[in-house]
Short mmCIF file of C-alpha atoms in Angstrom, two decimals:
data_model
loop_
_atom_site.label_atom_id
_atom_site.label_comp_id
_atom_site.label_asym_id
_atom_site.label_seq_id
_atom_site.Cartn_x
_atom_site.Cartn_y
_atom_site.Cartn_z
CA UNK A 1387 -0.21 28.29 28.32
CA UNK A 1388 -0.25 25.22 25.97
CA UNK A 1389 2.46 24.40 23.62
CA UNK A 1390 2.33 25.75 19.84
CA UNK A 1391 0.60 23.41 17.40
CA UNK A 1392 1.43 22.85 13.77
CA UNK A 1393 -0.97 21.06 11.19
CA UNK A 1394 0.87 20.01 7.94
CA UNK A 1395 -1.39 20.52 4.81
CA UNK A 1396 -2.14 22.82 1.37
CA UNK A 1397 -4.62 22.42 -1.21
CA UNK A 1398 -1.91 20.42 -3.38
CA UNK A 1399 -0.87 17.97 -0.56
CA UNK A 1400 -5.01 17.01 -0.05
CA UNK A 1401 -5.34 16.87 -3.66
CA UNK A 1402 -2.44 14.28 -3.91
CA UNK A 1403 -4.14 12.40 -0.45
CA UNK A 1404 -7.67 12.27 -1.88
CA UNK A 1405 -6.59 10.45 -5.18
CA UNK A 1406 -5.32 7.09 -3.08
CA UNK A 1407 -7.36 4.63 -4.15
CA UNK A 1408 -8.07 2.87 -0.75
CA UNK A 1409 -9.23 6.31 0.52
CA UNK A 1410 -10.68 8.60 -2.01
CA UNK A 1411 -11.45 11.72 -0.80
CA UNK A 1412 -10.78 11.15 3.16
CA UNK A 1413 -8.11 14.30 3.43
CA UNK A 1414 -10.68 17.04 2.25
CA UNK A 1415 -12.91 14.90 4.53
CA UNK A 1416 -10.64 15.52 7.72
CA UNK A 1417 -9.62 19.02 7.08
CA UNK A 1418 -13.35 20.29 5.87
CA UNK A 1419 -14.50 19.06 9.47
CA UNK A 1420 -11.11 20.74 11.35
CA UNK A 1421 -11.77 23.78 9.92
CA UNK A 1422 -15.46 23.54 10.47
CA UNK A 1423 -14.31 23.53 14.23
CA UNK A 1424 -12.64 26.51 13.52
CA UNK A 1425 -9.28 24.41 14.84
CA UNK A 1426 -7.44 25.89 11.93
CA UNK A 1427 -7.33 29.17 13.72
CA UNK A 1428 -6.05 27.97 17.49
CA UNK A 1429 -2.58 25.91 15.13
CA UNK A 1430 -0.35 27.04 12.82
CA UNK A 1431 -0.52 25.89 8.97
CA UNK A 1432 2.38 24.68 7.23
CA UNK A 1433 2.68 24.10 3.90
CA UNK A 1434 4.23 21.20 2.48
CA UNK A 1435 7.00 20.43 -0.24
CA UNK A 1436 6.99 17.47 -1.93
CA UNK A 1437 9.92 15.01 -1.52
CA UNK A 1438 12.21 14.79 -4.06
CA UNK A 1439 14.14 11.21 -5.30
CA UNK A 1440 17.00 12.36 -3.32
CA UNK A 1441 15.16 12.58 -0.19
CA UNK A 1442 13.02 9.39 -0.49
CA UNK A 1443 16.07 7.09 -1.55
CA UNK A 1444 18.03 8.34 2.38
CA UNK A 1445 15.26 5.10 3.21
CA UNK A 1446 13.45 3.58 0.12
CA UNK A 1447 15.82 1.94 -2.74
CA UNK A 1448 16.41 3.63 -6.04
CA UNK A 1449 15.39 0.65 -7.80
CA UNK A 1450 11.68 1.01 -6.48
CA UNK A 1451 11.26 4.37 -6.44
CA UNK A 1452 12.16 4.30 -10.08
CA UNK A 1453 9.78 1.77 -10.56
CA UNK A 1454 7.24 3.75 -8.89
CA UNK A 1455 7.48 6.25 -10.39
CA UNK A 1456 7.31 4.50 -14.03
CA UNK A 1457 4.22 5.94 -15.05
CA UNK A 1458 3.24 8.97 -17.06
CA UNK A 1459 0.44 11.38 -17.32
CA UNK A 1460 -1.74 9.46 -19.29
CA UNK A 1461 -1.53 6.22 -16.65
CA UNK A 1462 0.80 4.56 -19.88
CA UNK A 1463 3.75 2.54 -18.41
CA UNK A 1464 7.28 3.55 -19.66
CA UNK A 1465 8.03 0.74 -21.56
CA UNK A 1466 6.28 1.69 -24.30
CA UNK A 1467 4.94 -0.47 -27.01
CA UNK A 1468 7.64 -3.64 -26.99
CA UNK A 1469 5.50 -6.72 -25.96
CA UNK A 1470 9.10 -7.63 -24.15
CA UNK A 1471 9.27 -4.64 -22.28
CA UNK A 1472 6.24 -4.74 -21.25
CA UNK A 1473 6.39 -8.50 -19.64
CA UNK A 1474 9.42 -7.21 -17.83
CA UNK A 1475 8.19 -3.96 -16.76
CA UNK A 1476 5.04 -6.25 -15.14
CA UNK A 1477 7.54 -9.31 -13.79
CA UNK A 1478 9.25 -5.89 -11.83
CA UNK A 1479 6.08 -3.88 -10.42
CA UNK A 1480 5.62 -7.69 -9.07
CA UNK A 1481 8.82 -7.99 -7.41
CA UNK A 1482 8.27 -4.53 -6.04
CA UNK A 1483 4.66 -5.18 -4.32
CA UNK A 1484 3.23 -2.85 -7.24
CA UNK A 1485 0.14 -5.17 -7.87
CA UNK A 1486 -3.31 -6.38 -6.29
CA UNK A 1487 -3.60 -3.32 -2.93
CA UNK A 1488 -0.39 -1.25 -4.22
CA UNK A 1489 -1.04 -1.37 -8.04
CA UNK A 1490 0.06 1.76 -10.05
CA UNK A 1491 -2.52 4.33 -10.45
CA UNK A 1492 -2.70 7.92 -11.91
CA UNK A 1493 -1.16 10.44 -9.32
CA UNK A 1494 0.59 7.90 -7.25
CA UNK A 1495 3.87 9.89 -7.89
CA UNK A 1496 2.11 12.81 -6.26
CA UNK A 1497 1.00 11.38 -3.66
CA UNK A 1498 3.87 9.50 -2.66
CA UNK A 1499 5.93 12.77 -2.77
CA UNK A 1500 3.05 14.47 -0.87
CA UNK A 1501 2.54 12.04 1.95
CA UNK A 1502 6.42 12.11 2.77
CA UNK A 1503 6.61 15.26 2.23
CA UNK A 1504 4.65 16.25 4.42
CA UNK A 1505 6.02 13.93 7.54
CA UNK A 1506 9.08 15.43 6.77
CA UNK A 1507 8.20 18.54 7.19
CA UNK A 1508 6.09 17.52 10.56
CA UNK A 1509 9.51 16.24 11.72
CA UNK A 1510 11.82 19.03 11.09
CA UNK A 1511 9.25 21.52 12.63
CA UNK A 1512 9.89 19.75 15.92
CA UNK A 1513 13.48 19.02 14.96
CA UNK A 1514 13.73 23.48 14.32
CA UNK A 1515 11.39 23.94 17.81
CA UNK A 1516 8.88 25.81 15.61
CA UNK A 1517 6.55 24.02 17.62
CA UNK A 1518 6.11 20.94 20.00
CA UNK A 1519 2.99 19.00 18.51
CA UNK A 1520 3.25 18.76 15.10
CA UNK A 1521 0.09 16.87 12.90
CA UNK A 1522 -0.03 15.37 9.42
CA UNK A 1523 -2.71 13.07 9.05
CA UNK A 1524 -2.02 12.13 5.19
CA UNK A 1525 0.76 10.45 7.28
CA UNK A 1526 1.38 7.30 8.83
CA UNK A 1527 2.09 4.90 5.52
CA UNK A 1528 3.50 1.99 7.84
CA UNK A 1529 3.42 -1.05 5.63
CA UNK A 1530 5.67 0.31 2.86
CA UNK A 1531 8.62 -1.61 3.10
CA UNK A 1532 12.65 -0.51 1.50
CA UNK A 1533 11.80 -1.63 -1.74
CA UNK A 1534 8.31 -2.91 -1.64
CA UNK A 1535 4.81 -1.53 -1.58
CA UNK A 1536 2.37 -3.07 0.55
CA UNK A 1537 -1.15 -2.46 2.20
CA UNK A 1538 -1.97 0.64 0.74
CA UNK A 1539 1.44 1.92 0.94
CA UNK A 1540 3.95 2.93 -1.36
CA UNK A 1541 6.35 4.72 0.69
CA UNK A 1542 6.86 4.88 4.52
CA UNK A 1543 6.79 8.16 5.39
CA UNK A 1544 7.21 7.06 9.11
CA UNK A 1545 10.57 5.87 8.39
CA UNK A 1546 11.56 9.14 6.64
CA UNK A 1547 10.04 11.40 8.93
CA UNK A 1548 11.92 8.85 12.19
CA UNK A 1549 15.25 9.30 10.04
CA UNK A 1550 14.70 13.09 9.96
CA UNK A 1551 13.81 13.35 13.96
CA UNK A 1552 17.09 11.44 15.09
CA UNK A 1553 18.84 14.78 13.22
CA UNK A 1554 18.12 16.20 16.95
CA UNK A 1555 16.86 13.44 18.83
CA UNK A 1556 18.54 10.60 20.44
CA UNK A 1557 15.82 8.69 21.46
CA UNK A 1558 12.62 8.51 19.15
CA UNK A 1559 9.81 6.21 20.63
CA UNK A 1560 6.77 5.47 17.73
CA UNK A 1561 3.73 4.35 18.91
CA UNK A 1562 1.10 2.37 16.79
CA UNK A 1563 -2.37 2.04 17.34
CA UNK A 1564 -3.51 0.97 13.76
CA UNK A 1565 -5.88 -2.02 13.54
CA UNK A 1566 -2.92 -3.25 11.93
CA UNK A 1567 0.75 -4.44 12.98
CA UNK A 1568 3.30 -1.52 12.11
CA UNK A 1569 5.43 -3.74 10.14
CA UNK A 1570 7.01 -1.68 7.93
CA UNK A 1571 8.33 0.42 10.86
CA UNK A 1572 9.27 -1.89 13.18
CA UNK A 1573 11.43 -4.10 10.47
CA UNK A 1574 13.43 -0.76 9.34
CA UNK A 1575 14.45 -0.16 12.97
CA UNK A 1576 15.03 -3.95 14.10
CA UNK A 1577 18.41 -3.44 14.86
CA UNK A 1578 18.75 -0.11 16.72
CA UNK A 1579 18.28 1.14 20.30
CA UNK A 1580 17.91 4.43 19.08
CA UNK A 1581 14.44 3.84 17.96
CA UNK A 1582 11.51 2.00 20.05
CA UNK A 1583 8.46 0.76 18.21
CA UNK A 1584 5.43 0.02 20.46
CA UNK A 1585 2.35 -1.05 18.45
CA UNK A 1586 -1.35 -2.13 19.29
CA UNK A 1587 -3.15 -4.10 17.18
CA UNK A 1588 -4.99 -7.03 16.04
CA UNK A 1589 -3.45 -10.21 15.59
CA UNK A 1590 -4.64 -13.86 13.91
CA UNK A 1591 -3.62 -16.39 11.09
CA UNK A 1592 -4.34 -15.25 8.31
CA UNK A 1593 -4.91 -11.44 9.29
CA UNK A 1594 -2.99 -8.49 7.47
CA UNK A 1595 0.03 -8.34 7.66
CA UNK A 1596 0.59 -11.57 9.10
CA UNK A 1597 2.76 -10.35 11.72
CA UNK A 1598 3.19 -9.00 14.98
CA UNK A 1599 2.44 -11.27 17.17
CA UNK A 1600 5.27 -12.23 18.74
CA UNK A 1601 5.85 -9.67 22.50
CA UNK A 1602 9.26 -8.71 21.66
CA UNK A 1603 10.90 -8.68 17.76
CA UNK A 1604 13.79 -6.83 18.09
CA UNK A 1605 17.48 -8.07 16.71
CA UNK A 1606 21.02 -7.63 18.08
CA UNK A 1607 21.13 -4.04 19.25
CA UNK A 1608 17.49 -3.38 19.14
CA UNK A 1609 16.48 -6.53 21.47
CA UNK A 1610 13.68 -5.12 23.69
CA UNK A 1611 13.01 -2.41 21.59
CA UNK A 1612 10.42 -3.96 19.03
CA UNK A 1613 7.01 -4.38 21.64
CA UNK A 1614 3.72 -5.76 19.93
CA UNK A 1615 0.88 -6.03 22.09
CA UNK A 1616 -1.27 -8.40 20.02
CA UNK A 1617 -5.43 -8.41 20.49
CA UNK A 1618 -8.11 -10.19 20.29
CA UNK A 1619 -11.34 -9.91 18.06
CA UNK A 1620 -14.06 -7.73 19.58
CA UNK A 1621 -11.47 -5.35 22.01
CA UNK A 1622 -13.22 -2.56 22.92
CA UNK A 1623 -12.65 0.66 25.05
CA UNK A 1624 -11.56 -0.58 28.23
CA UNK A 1625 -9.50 -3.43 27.06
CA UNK A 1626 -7.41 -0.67 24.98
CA UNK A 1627 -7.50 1.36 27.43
CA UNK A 1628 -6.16 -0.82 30.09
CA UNK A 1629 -3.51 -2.37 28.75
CA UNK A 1630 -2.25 0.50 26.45
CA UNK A 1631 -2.11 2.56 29.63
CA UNK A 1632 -0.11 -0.03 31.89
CA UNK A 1633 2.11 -0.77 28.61
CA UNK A 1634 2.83 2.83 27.13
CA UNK A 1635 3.93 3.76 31.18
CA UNK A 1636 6.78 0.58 31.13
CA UNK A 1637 7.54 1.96 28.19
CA UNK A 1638 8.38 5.66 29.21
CA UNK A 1639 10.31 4.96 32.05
CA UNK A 1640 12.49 1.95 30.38
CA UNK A 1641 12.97 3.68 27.21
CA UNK A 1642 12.98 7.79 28.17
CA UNK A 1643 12.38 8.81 24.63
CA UNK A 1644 13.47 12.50 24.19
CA UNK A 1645 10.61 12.83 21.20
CA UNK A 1646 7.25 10.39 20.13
CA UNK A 1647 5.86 9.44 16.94
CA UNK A 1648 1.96 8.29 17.23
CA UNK A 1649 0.24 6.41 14.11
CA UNK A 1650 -3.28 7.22 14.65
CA UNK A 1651 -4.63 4.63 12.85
CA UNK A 1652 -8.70 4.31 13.40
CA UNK A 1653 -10.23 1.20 11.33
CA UNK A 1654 -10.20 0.19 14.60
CA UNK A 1655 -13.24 2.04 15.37
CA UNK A 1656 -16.46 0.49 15.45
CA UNK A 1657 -17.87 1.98 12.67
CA UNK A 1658 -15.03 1.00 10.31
CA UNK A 1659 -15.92 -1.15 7.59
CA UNK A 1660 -13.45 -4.05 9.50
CA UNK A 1661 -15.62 -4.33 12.01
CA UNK A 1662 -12.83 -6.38 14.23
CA UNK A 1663 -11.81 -3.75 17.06
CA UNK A 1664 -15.05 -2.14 19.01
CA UNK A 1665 -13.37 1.44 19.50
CA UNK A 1666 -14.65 4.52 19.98
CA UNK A 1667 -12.80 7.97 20.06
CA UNK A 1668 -12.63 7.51 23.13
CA UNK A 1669 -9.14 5.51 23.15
CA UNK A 1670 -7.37 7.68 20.80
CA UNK A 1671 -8.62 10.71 22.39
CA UNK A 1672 -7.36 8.93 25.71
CA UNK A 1673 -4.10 7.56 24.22
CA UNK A 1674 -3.04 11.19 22.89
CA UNK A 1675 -3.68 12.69 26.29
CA UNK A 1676 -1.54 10.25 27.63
CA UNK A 1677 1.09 11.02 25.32
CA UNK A 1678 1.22 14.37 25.53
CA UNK A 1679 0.87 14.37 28.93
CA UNK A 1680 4.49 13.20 28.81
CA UNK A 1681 5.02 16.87 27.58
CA UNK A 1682 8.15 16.03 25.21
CA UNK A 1683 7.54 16.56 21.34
CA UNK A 1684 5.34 14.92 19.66
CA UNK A 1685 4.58 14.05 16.13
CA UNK A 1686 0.92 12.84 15.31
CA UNK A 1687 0.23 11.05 12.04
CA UNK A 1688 -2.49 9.10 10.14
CA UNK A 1689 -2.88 5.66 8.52
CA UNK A 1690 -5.23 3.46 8.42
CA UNK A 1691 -9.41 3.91 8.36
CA UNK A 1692 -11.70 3.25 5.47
CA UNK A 1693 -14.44 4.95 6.47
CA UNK A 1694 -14.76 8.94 5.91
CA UNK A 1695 -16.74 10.45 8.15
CA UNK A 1696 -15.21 8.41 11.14
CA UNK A 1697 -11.95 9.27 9.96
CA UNK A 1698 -12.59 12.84 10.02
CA UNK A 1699 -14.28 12.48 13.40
CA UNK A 1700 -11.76 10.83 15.23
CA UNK A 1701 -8.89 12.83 13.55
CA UNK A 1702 -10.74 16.31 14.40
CA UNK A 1703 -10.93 15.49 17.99
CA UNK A 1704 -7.34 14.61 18.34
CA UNK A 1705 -6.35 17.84 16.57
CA UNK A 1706 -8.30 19.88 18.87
CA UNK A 1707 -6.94 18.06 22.45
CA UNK A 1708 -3.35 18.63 20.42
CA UNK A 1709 -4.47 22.48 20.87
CA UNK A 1710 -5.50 22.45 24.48
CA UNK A 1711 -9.11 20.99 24.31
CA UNK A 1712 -11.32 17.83 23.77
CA UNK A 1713 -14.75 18.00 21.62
CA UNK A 1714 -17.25 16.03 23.33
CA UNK A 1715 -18.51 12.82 21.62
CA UNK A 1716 -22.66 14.16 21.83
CA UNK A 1717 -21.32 17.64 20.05
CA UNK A 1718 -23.18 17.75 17.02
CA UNK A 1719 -20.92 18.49 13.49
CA UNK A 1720 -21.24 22.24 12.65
CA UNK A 1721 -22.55 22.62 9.18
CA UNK A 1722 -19.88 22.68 6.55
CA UNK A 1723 -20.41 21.04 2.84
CA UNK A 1724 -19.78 17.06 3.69
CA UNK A 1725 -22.37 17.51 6.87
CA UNK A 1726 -24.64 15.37 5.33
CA UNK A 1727 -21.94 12.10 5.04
CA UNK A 1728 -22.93 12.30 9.15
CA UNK A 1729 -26.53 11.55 8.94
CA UNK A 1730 -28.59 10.58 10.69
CA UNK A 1731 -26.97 11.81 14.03
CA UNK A 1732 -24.81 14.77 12.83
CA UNK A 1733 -22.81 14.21 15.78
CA UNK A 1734 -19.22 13.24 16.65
CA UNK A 1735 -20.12 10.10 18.35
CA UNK A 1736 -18.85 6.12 17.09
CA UNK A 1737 -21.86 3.68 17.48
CA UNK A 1738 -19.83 0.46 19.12
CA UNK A 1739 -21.11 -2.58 17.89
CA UNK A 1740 -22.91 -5.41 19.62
CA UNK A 1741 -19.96 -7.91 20.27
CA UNK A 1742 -18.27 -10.09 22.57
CA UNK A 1743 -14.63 -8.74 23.18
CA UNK A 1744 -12.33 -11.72 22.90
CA UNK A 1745 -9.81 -10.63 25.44
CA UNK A 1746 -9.99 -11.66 28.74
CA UNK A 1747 -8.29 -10.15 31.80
CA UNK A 1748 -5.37 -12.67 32.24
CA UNK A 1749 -4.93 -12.34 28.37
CA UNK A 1750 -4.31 -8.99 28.71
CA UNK A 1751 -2.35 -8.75 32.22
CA UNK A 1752 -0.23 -11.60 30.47
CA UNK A 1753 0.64 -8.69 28.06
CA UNK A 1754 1.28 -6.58 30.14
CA UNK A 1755 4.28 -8.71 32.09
CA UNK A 1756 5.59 -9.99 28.73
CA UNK A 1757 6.04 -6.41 27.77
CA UNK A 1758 7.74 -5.79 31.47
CA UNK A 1759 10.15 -8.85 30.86
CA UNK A 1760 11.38 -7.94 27.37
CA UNK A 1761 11.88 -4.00 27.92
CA UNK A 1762 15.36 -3.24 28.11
CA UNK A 1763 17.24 -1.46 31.19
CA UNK A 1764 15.26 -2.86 33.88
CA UNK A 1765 16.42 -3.01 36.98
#
């Protein structure tokens, strides 16, 4: 029999998803196509509350959320109309990363409360034992840092939703496989040995967020427990899959985490308008078996991926192996009222692109022995 499934969502916590500005619309994307599936009947639904100041500041500073969260109804900053004020209110949402990727916009308070909200409540599910997978894909904001917004982020719901876990569980292993680093994660846990960060993802001057690609980051306590496996332009399936599969094992045994947190990130996918990984649904699909196939809790979350319809693609099928079973890349997408955003295939398949994958095999086997030599509690 397999283990009980929760999926974290309501109307209001969508609502508050869709208005992000770097992904308008991709939550009623994702959930239209789950429920087209009819996956919302083989999972439970829970409902979301939004997190209040009190909650967000156990992680993020009171100073930023204020800032934040300086904006009314009519997208009119709370300075009001002193020319003074209003220089200093701009010199702060500077100093706070509220500008350029993370400026202000109307309903960010909503959706920041949302989004951790709802991670939250994915952890304390499995912290309760309502259930052993539990999904939120408006999750996964893993930039965001104490008191800073950055890359689309303006709170790190991973961090709350790792603070919440550790409530129960000792020994909380995330696992990234964004196209980009997990920065904001990995620097708010750089110092324990409570908390392993593994992430997968793309690494070169100049690329977002400029960091990551160094094997082993972790500080003091927490040496070993900060892995980055950095890659190359162009990886595709196999590479992933290879190296992801020989890392995530060293991992397991060295680190015996007693629950996992997985950032589903996909604009590594093919069809992502980055067009720097070669993915298909493949390696997520194969990553999450792997995961569960640990058979210890498990929290799945979103992040990254800027284009809809993969989004929802990739994100359906991991919901439905979550519940037992895998949808088949060829299956075509049942109608339901975004069918059309598939054309022309209306099918779940990624169409890889026609590149050279950078990584070579000693590249990646080189990886794979860093990560053995920096894990701690070998013998």
């Amino acid at each position: 029999m397999g283990r009980k499934v929760a999926l974290v969502r309501s109307a209001q916590s969508i609502q508050a998803a869709d208005s992000l500005p770097s992904n308008v619309g991709r939550a009623s994307r994702v959930h239209a196509l789950i429920d087209a599936f009819g996956l919302n009947d083989k999972l439970d639904i829970i409902e979301p509350e939004p997190l209040d100041n009190d909650a967000l500041t156990i992680f993020h500073s009171e100073e930023y959320i204020d800032c934040l969260f300086a904006i009314d109804s009519d997208s009119e900053y709370s300075y009001g109309s002193n020319k003074s004020d209003e220089d200093d209110e701009k010199d702060r949402q500077q100093r706070f990363g509220l500008v350029h990727d993370c400026a202000l916009f109307e309903g960010v308070e909503e959706h920041v409360r949302y989004a951790a909200g709802g991670t939250v409540a994915a952890a304390n599910i499995l912290v309760d034992g309502q259930a052993q997978i539990a999904i939120h894909w408006e999750g996964g904001r893993h930039h965001s840092q104490r008191s800073k917004a950055a890359g689309f982020c303006y709170v790190n719901d991973v961090v709350l939703g790792i603070l919440a876990l550790q409530k129960r569980f000792s020994r909380v292993l995330y696992i990234d496989l964004d196209l980009h680093h997990g920065d904001g994660v990995q620097d708010a846990f750089l110092y324990s040995s409570r908390v392993m960060t593994l992430s997968l993802h793309h690494y070169d001057c100049g690329f977002y967020p400029n960091s990551g690609g160094e094997i082993s980051e972790g500080r003091g306590n927490g040496a070993g427990y900060s892995v980055n496996v950095p890659l190359q332009r162009g990886t595709n399936d196999s590479s992933f899959i290879h190296v992801f599969s020989a890392v995530a094992n060293k991992v397991l045994t060295a680190f015996d985490p007693e629950v996992i947190v997985v950032q589903c990130g996909c604009d590594g996918l093919a069809g992502d308008p980055h067009k720097i990984f070669n993915l298909t649904s493949n390696v997520f699909a194969r990553s999450i078996k792997t995961v569960l196939g640990w058979e210890r809790p498990a929290l799945l979350l979103g992040g990254g991926g800027y284009s809809l319809p993969e989004c929802a693609r990739c994100w359906t099928r991991l919901t439905a192996i979550a519940c037992g079973y895998d949808i088949a890349p060829e299956a075509d997408v049942p109608e339901h009222v975004f069918l059309n955003e598939y054309a022309p295939g209306f099918d779940m398949l990624t169409d890889v692109m026609l590149i050279e994958d950078s990584n070579t095999n000693a590249y990646l086997d080189s990886i794979v022995q860093a990560v053995q030599a920096a894990l701690p509690n070998q013998s």
